[in-house]
Amino acid sequence: MAEETFLRTAIDEVLPNLPEVSKDVLEETLQSIGVETYDDFQFIVEDDLLSALRPVQARKALATWKLRCQSPETSKSSADDTAQTSASLQSLSPQSSSSASSNSNQTLEIDWAVNFVIPWEKFPEELMQSLERGKRPSPRLRREMVRIVISEMMQKSSSIGKRGTTEVAKKMVAKYPKSLQGVIEGDVIGPGYHSLVKQLQNRLENVKRSTTPKIRKRKHRSDDSDTDEIPPEQKAAVQDTYGCINWNLKFLPFGETPESQEDKKEKLKKLSQMKDPNPEEVKQLMEKTFYTQRKDVNQGKDIKDLLKEWPFWFQELGMAVHFKKTHWKGAERNFHTKLGT
């Protein structure tokens, strides 16, 4: 764990119950205005802290810090801090080439992060509905969003730092501020994206740290076996799992209405009467009307009615589209693998 800075210590002393996210914001604010020693606290004014704290919190912190600045021990400590800082800068000067390399890496990180495209299309439909309507997603959906974003980020770069996650979080909050800004009791905390940055960072660290193997299953091995070698039929096999997970949709696709769904259904009926309908057009219409298809099935409509309303359902193309929509990716491959085909 990184050593706690004197700024964080100063914050903990005066506002111990402040949420960690707010402490992060306050620490960055103090750094940005140039606070380097305890003596610097006497030059801060209330307005300097209002982007991170509420007025009463800011006044309380200032009063305590300025009182401490009057202590002789603190003055001595700050002088020592200044001397140490100067010595550190001198010791770093011979390593200018290393510093330049570090700056270059940071620039590269910013470059890919700026060009990174948020994978909105991969988010669950329920999440996108919340974002588009300006509602705050549930903790479960927010965690899923973070997982998807980090997965995409790791495909773009093998060395992601806080600068990268900050750039990505800024983009996301800028597009959907009402849904994603960091808010405490109705007030936006700092610039609004620090809480999302923290979530992205935590997820990134968890993924990098994770060494959990795939679920495996073994056949029982008898106790009287006289060899350490395991026959091929007893070797561990990766356990495949698959199933219908997208069968009960809660929302229409974004931009769709019951009327537009009905129009597409009628178009599918007409295409089914053609000798050679366009497969791509059929596929797109089947995908876009998936919500209504599932609604009809879940309401328990008779198979004859379904055949009449959704004729492509009973043809290879329509069946394939519906199967892929109801099952997670890779299910069809796993199914055929199980059959040995």
Short mmCIF file of N, CA and C in Angstrom, two decimals, residues 189-320:
data_model
loop_
_atom_site.label_atom_id
_atom_site.label_comp_id
_atom_site.label_asym_id
_atom_site.label_seq_id
_atom_site.Cartn_x
_atom_site.Cartn_y
_atom_site.Cartn_z
N ILE A 189 -20.11 15.86 -6.42
CA ILE A 189 -18.83 15.91 -5.74
C ILE A 189 -17.72 16.26 -6.73
N GLY A 190 -17.09 17.41 -6.49
CA GLY A 190 -15.99 17.85 -7.36
C GLY A 190 -16.43 17.92 -8.81
N PRO A 191 -15.58 17.43 -9.72
CA PRO A 191 -15.93 17.45 -11.14
C PRO A 191 -16.96 16.40 -11.52
N GLY A 192 -17.28 15.49 -10.61
CA GLY A 192 -18.35 14.54 -10.87
C GLY A 192 -17.93 13.17 -11.36
N TYR A 193 -16.66 13.02 -11.76
CA TYR A 193 -16.26 11.73 -12.32
C TYR A 193 -15.31 10.93 -11.43
N HIS A 194 -14.94 11.46 -10.27
CA HIS A 194 -13.96 10.77 -9.43
C HIS A 194 -14.47 9.41 -8.92
N SER A 195 -15.74 9.32 -8.59
CA SER A 195 -16.26 8.04 -8.09
C SER A 195 -16.20 6.97 -9.17
N LEU A 196 -16.46 7.35 -10.42
CA LEU A 196 -16.38 6.39 -11.52
C LEU A 196 -14.93 6.00 -11.78
N VAL A 197 -14.03 6.96 -11.68
CA VAL A 197 -12.59 6.65 -11.83
C VAL A 197 -12.18 5.61 -10.80
N LYS A 198 -12.64 5.81 -9.57
CA LYS A 198 -12.27 4.89 -8.49
C LYS A 198 -12.80 3.48 -8.77
N GLN A 199 -14.03 3.40 -9.27
CA GLN A 199 -14.60 2.09 -9.60
C GLN A 199 -13.81 1.41 -10.73
N LEU A 200 -13.47 2.19 -11.74
CA LEU A 200 -12.69 1.63 -12.85
C LEU A 200 -11.33 1.15 -12.37
N GLN A 201 -10.69 1.94 -11.51
CA GLN A 201 -9.38 1.56 -10.98
C GLN A 201 -9.46 0.28 -10.14
N ASN A 202 -10.48 0.21 -9.30
CA ASN A 202 -10.64 -0.98 -8.45
C ASN A 202 -10.86 -2.23 -9.30
N ARG A 203 -11.70 -2.09 -10.31
CA ARG A 203 -11.96 -3.24 -11.19
C ARG A 203 -10.69 -3.65 -11.93
N LEU A 204 -9.94 -2.66 -12.39
CA LEU A 204 -8.69 -2.93 -13.11
C LEU A 204 -7.71 -3.69 -12.22
N GLU A 205 -7.59 -3.25 -10.98
CA GLU A 205 -6.68 -3.92 -10.04
C GLU A 205 -7.14 -5.34 -9.74
N ASN A 206 -8.46 -5.52 -9.61
CA ASN A 206 -8.98 -6.86 -9.34
C ASN A 206 -8.72 -7.81 -10.49
N VAL A 207 -8.88 -7.31 -11.71
CA VAL A 207 -8.65 -8.16 -12.89
C VAL A 207 -7.18 -8.55 -12.98
N LYS A 208 -6.31 -7.59 -12.73
CA LYS A 208 -4.87 -7.87 -12.81
C LYS A 208 -4.43 -8.83 -11.71
N ARG A 209 -5.09 -8.73 -10.56
CA ARG A 209 -4.71 -9.55 -9.42
C ARG A 209 -5.28 -10.96 -9.51
N SER A 210 -6.37 -11.08 -10.23
CA SER A 210 -7.10 -12.35 -10.25
C SER A 210 -6.29 -13.47 -10.89
N THR A 211 -6.22 -14.58 -10.19
CA THR A 211 -5.54 -15.77 -10.74
C THR A 211 -6.46 -16.98 -10.64
N THR A 212 -7.75 -16.73 -10.51
CA THR A 212 -8.71 -17.82 -10.36
C THR A 212 -8.80 -18.63 -11.64
N PRO A 213 -8.58 -19.94 -11.59
CA PRO A 213 -8.66 -20.76 -12.81
C PRO A 213 -10.10 -21.01 -13.21
N LYS A 214 -10.27 -21.52 -14.42
CA LYS A 214 -11.61 -21.89 -14.87
C LYS A 214 -12.15 -23.03 -14.01
N ILE A 215 -13.47 -23.10 -13.91
CA ILE A 215 -14.09 -24.18 -13.15
C ILE A 215 -13.77 -25.51 -13.85
N ARG A 216 -13.31 -26.44 -13.08
CA ARG A 216 -12.96 -27.72 -13.68
C ARG A 216 -13.62 -28.85 -12.89
N LYS A 217 -13.82 -29.95 -13.54
CA LYS A 217 -14.38 -31.10 -12.86
C LYS A 217 -13.54 -32.33 -13.21
N ARG A 218 -13.37 -33.19 -12.24
CA ARG A 218 -12.56 -34.40 -12.44
C ARG A 218 -13.39 -35.63 -12.12
N LYS A 219 -13.07 -36.68 -12.81
CA LYS A 219 -13.69 -37.95 -12.46
C LYS A 219 -13.04 -38.47 -11.18
N HIS A 220 -13.79 -39.24 -10.43
CA HIS A 220 -13.28 -39.75 -9.16
C HIS A 220 -12.08 -40.66 -9.39
N ARG A 221 -11.05 -40.45 -8.56
CA ARG A 221 -9.85 -41.28 -8.66
C ARG A 221 -9.79 -42.21 -7.46
N SER A 222 -9.63 -43.49 -7.69
CA SER A 222 -9.64 -44.46 -6.60
C SER A 222 -8.40 -44.32 -5.73
N ASP A 223 -8.54 -44.66 -4.46
CA ASP A 223 -7.43 -44.54 -3.52
C ASP A 223 -6.33 -45.56 -3.76
N ASP A 224 -6.67 -46.70 -4.44
CA ASP A 224 -5.68 -47.76 -4.61
C ASP A 224 -4.89 -47.61 -5.91
N SER A 225 -4.98 -46.44 -6.52
CA SER A 225 -4.20 -46.23 -7.74
C SER A 225 -2.72 -46.25 -7.39
N ASP A 226 -1.93 -46.96 -8.19
CA ASP A 226 -0.51 -47.11 -7.87
C ASP A 226 0.39 -46.27 -8.76
N THR A 227 -0.17 -45.26 -9.38
CA THR A 227 0.64 -44.41 -10.23
C THR A 227 0.19 -42.96 -10.12
N ASP A 228 1.14 -42.05 -10.28
CA ASP A 228 0.82 -40.63 -10.22
C ASP A 228 0.28 -40.12 -11.55
N GLU A 229 0.43 -40.91 -12.60
CA GLU A 229 -0.02 -40.47 -13.91
C GLU A 229 -1.52 -40.66 -14.04
N ILE A 230 -2.19 -39.64 -14.50
CA ILE A 230 -3.65 -39.70 -14.64
C ILE A 230 -3.99 -40.03 -16.08
N PRO A 231 -4.78 -41.06 -16.31
CA PRO A 231 -5.17 -41.42 -17.68
C PRO A 231 -5.91 -40.27 -18.34
N PRO A 232 -5.89 -40.20 -19.68
CA PRO A 232 -6.55 -39.11 -20.41
C PRO A 232 -8.01 -38.95 -20.03
N GLU A 233 -8.72 -40.07 -19.83
CA GLU A 233 -10.15 -39.96 -19.54
C GLU A 233 -10.43 -39.36 -18.16
N GLN A 234 -9.37 -39.31 -17.30
CA GLN A 234 -9.56 -38.75 -15.96
C GLN A 234 -9.01 -37.33 -15.84
N LYS A 235 -8.39 -36.83 -16.91
CA LYS A 235 -7.84 -35.48 -16.85
C LYS A 235 -8.96 -34.46 -16.74
N ALA A 236 -8.63 -33.32 -16.14
CA ALA A 236 -9.65 -32.28 -15.93
C ALA A 236 -10.20 -31.79 -17.25
N ALA A 237 -11.50 -31.59 -17.27
CA ALA A 237 -12.16 -31.06 -18.46
C ALA A 237 -12.79 -29.73 -18.09
N VAL A 238 -12.64 -28.75 -18.97
CA VAL A 238 -13.25 -27.45 -18.71
C VAL A 238 -14.76 -27.61 -18.71
N GLN A 239 -15.38 -27.07 -17.70
CA GLN A 239 -16.82 -27.22 -17.57
C GLN A 239 -17.52 -26.12 -18.36
N ASP A 240 -18.22 -26.51 -19.42
CA ASP A 240 -18.97 -25.55 -20.22
C ASP A 240 -20.33 -25.31 -19.59
N THR A 241 -20.75 -24.08 -19.63
CA THR A 241 -22.08 -23.75 -19.15
C THR A 241 -22.78 -22.89 -20.18
N TYR A 242 -24.02 -23.14 -20.36
CA TYR A 242 -24.78 -22.33 -21.29
C TYR A 242 -26.25 -22.45 -20.93
N GLY A 243 -27.04 -21.53 -21.41
CA GLY A 243 -28.46 -21.59 -21.11
C GLY A 243 -29.18 -20.36 -21.63
N CYS A 244 -30.48 -20.40 -21.52
CA CYS A 244 -31.32 -19.30 -21.98
C CYS A 244 -31.33 -18.21 -20.91
N ILE A 245 -30.76 -17.05 -21.23
CA ILE A 245 -30.63 -16.00 -20.22
C ILE A 245 -31.33 -14.71 -20.63
N ASN A 246 -31.85 -14.66 -21.85
CA ASN A 246 -32.40 -13.40 -22.36
C ASN A 246 -33.84 -13.62 -22.82
N TRP A 247 -34.61 -14.29 -21.97
CA TRP A 247 -35.92 -14.73 -22.41
C TRP A 247 -37.06 -13.80 -21.99
N ASN A 248 -36.81 -12.94 -20.99
CA ASN A 248 -37.89 -12.10 -20.48
C ASN A 248 -37.45 -10.65 -20.45
N LEU A 249 -37.53 -9.97 -21.58
CA LEU A 249 -37.07 -8.59 -21.69
C LEU A 249 -38.04 -7.63 -21.01
N LYS A 250 -37.47 -6.60 -20.39
CA LYS A 250 -38.29 -5.64 -19.66
C LYS A 250 -38.64 -4.40 -20.47
N PHE A 251 -37.80 -4.10 -21.48
CA PHE A 251 -37.99 -2.86 -22.21
C PHE A 251 -37.96 -3.09 -23.72
N LEU A 252 -38.69 -2.25 -24.42
CA LEU A 252 -38.57 -2.21 -25.88
C LEU A 252 -37.18 -1.70 -26.24
N PRO A 253 -36.66 -2.09 -27.40
CA PRO A 253 -35.38 -1.51 -27.84
C PRO A 253 -35.49 0.00 -27.90
N PHE A 254 -34.40 0.70 -27.60
CA PHE A 254 -34.44 2.16 -27.60
C PHE A 254 -34.80 2.68 -28.98
N GLY A 255 -35.78 3.58 -29.02
CA GLY A 255 -36.22 4.14 -30.29
C GLY A 255 -37.39 3.39 -30.91
N GLU A 256 -37.77 2.25 -30.30
CA GLU A 256 -38.88 1.46 -30.82
C GLU A 256 -40.17 1.74 -30.05
N THR A 257 -41.30 1.55 -30.71
CA THR A 257 -42.62 1.69 -30.09
C THR A 257 -43.44 0.46 -30.44
N PRO A 258 -44.56 0.22 -29.74
CA PRO A 258 -45.42 -0.91 -30.12
C PRO A 258 -45.86 -0.83 -31.58
N GLU A 259 -46.08 0.40 -32.06
CA GLU A 259 -46.51 0.57 -33.45
C GLU A 259 -45.41 0.17 -34.43
N SER A 260 -44.17 0.61 -34.14
CA SER A 260 -43.06 0.27 -35.04
C SER A 260 -42.79 -1.23 -35.03
N GLN A 261 -42.99 -1.86 -33.87
CA GLN A 261 -42.81 -3.31 -33.78
C GLN A 261 -43.86 -4.03 -34.64
N GLU A 262 -45.08 -3.52 -34.60
CA GLU A 262 -46.16 -4.13 -35.39
C GLU A 262 -45.89 -3.99 -36.88
N ASP A 263 -45.37 -2.82 -37.28
CA ASP A 263 -45.03 -2.60 -38.69
C ASP A 263 -43.97 -3.60 -39.17
N LYS A 264 -42.97 -3.80 -38.33
CA LYS A 264 -41.89 -4.73 -38.70
C LYS A 264 -42.41 -6.17 -38.76
N LYS A 265 -43.34 -6.50 -37.86
CA LYS A 265 -43.90 -7.85 -37.88
C LYS A 265 -44.69 -8.09 -39.17
N GLU A 266 -45.44 -7.09 -39.59
CA GLU A 266 -46.20 -7.22 -40.84
C GLU A 266 -45.27 -7.35 -42.04
N LYS A 267 -44.15 -6.63 -41.99
CA LYS A 267 -43.19 -6.72 -43.08
C LYS A 267 -42.58 -8.12 -43.15
N LEU A 268 -42.33 -8.71 -41.98
CA LEU A 268 -41.81 -10.08 -41.95
C LEU A 268 -42.81 -11.07 -42.55
N LYS A 269 -44.08 -10.84 -42.28
CA LYS A 269 -45.11 -11.73 -42.85
C LYS A 269 -45.09 -11.67 -44.37
N LYS A 270 -44.95 -10.44 -44.90
CA LYS A 270 -44.92 -10.29 -46.35
C LYS A 270 -43.67 -10.94 -46.95
N LEU A 271 -42.55 -10.77 -46.25
CA LEU A 271 -41.30 -11.37 -46.75
C LEU A 271 -41.39 -12.90 -46.75
N SER A 272 -42.13 -13.46 -45.79
CA SER A 272 -42.24 -14.92 -45.70
C SER A 272 -43.00 -15.50 -46.89
N GLN A 273 -43.79 -14.65 -47.56
CA GLN A 273 -44.56 -15.11 -48.71
C GLN A 273 -43.78 -15.00 -50.02
N MET A 274 -42.61 -14.36 -49.93
CA MET A 274 -41.77 -14.22 -51.12
C MET A 274 -40.95 -15.49 -51.34
N LYS A 275 -40.60 -15.73 -52.59
CA LYS A 275 -39.84 -16.94 -52.91
C LYS A 275 -38.41 -16.87 -52.39
N ASP A 276 -37.75 -15.74 -52.60
CA ASP A 276 -36.36 -15.57 -52.15
C ASP A 276 -36.21 -14.25 -51.39
N PRO A 277 -36.67 -14.19 -50.16
CA PRO A 277 -36.53 -12.95 -49.38
C PRO A 277 -35.06 -12.66 -49.06
N ASN A 278 -34.76 -11.40 -48.87
CA ASN A 278 -33.39 -10.99 -48.54
C ASN A 278 -33.04 -11.48 -47.13
N PRO A 279 -32.06 -12.38 -46.99
CA PRO A 279 -31.74 -12.94 -45.66
C PRO A 279 -31.31 -11.87 -44.65
N GLU A 280 -30.54 -10.88 -45.11
CA GLU A 280 -30.07 -9.84 -44.19
C GLU A 280 -31.23 -9.00 -43.66
N GLU A 281 -32.17 -8.71 -44.55
CA GLU A 281 -33.34 -7.92 -44.13
C GLU A 281 -34.17 -8.70 -43.12
N VAL A 282 -34.33 -9.99 -43.39
CA VAL A 282 -35.08 -10.84 -42.46
C VAL A 282 -34.38 -10.89 -41.11
N LYS A 283 -33.07 -11.06 -41.15
CA LYS A 283 -32.29 -11.16 -39.91
C LYS A 283 -32.43 -9.89 -39.08
N GLN A 284 -32.31 -8.72 -39.73
CA GLN A 284 -32.42 -7.45 -39.01
C GLN A 284 -33.80 -7.26 -38.41
N LEU A 285 -34.83 -7.61 -39.17
CA LEU A 285 -36.19 -7.45 -38.66
C LEU A 285 -36.47 -8.41 -37.50
N MET A 286 -35.93 -9.63 -37.60
CA MET A 286 -36.11 -10.59 -36.51
C MET A 286 -35.41 -10.11 -35.24
N GLU A 287 -34.23 -9.53 -35.40
CA GLU A 287 -33.50 -9.03 -34.23
C GLU A 287 -34.23 -7.84 -33.60
N LYS A 288 -34.75 -6.95 -34.44
CA LYS A 288 -35.41 -5.75 -33.92
C LYS A 288 -36.76 -6.04 -33.28
N THR A 289 -37.39 -7.14 -33.68
CA THR A 289 -38.70 -7.48 -33.10
C THR A 289 -38.58 -8.56 -32.02
N PHE A 290 -37.37 -8.82 -31.57
CA PHE A 290 -37.15 -9.88 -30.59
C PHE A 290 -37.96 -9.65 -29.31
N TYR A 291 -38.06 -8.40 -28.89
CA TYR A 291 -38.83 -8.08 -27.68
C TYR A 291 -40.28 -8.55 -27.82
N THR A 292 -40.91 -8.23 -28.95
CA THR A 292 -42.31 -8.60 -29.16
C THR A 292 -42.47 -10.10 -29.32
N GLN A 293 -41.49 -10.74 -29.95
CA GLN A 293 -41.54 -12.20 -30.08
C GLN A 293 -41.57 -12.86 -28.71
N ARG A 294 -40.65 -12.42 -27.84
CA ARG A 294 -40.60 -13.02 -26.51
C ARG A 294 -41.87 -12.72 -25.70
N LYS A 295 -42.42 -11.54 -25.91
CA LYS A 295 -43.64 -11.18 -25.21
C LYS A 295 -44.78 -12.13 -25.59
N ASP A 296 -44.88 -12.43 -26.90
CA ASP A 296 -45.93 -13.35 -27.36
C ASP A 296 -45.73 -14.75 -26.77
N VAL A 297 -44.49 -15.20 -26.74
CA VAL A 297 -44.21 -16.53 -26.21
C VAL A 297 -44.50 -16.59 -24.72
N ASN A 298 -44.03 -15.58 -23.99
CA ASN A 298 -44.19 -15.58 -22.53
C ASN A 298 -45.65 -15.43 -22.10
N GLN A 299 -46.47 -14.90 -23.00
CA GLN A 299 -47.90 -14.80 -22.69
C GLN A 299 -48.63 -16.11 -22.94
N GLY A 300 -47.90 -17.10 -23.46
CA GLY A 300 -48.47 -18.43 -23.64
C GLY A 300 -49.34 -18.58 -24.88
N LYS A 301 -49.02 -17.83 -25.93
CA LYS A 301 -49.82 -17.94 -27.15
C LYS A 301 -49.68 -19.33 -27.77
N ASP A 302 -50.74 -19.76 -28.41
CA ASP A 302 -50.77 -21.08 -29.03
C ASP A 302 -49.75 -21.16 -30.16
N ILE A 303 -49.21 -22.35 -30.37
CA ILE A 303 -48.19 -22.55 -31.39
C ILE A 303 -48.71 -22.21 -32.79
N LYS A 304 -50.00 -22.44 -33.02
CA LYS A 304 -50.58 -22.09 -34.33
C LYS A 304 -50.58 -20.58 -34.55
N ASP A 305 -50.88 -19.85 -33.47
CA ASP A 305 -50.86 -18.39 -33.57
C ASP A 305 -49.45 -17.88 -33.80
N LEU A 306 -48.49 -18.50 -33.12
CA LEU A 306 -47.09 -18.09 -33.31
C LEU A 306 -46.63 -18.35 -34.74
N LEU A 307 -47.05 -19.47 -35.30
CA LEU A 307 -46.69 -19.80 -36.68
C LEU A 307 -47.27 -18.77 -37.64
N LYS A 308 -48.46 -18.31 -37.34
CA LYS A 308 -49.11 -17.32 -38.19
C LYS A 308 -48.46 -15.94 -38.04
N GLU A 309 -48.15 -15.57 -36.78
CA GLU A 309 -47.62 -14.23 -36.51
C GLU A 309 -46.12 -14.12 -36.83
N TRP A 310 -45.39 -15.22 -36.62
CA TRP A 310 -43.93 -15.19 -36.81
C TRP A 310 -43.49 -16.38 -37.68
N PRO A 311 -43.83 -16.35 -38.95
CA PRO A 311 -43.53 -17.51 -39.82
C PRO A 311 -42.05 -17.85 -39.91
N PHE A 312 -41.18 -16.84 -39.82
CA PHE A 312 -39.74 -17.13 -39.92
C PHE A 312 -39.20 -17.86 -38.70
N TRP A 313 -39.95 -17.85 -37.64
CA TRP A 313 -39.55 -18.58 -36.45
C TRP A 313 -39.37 -20.06 -36.73
N PHE A 314 -40.13 -20.54 -37.68
CA PHE A 314 -40.15 -21.96 -37.98
C PHE A 314 -39.32 -22.29 -39.21
N GLN A 315 -38.45 -21.36 -39.56
CA GLN A 315 -37.49 -21.58 -40.64
C GLN A 315 -36.08 -21.43 -40.07
N GLU A 316 -35.12 -22.01 -40.75
CA GLU A 316 -33.76 -22.08 -40.21
C GLU A 316 -33.19 -20.71 -39.85
N LEU A 317 -33.38 -19.72 -40.73
CA LEU A 317 -32.82 -18.39 -40.49
C LEU A 317 -33.40 -17.76 -39.23
N GLY A 318 -34.73 -17.80 -39.13
CA GLY A 318 -35.38 -17.20 -37.96
C GLY A 318 -35.05 -17.92 -36.67
N MET A 319 -34.95 -19.23 -36.74
CA MET A 319 -34.60 -20.02 -35.55
C MET A 319 -33.20 -19.67 -35.06
N ALA A 320 -32.27 -19.50 -36.01
CA ALA A 320 -30.88 -19.18 -35.65
C ALA A 320 -30.79 -17.82 -34.98
#
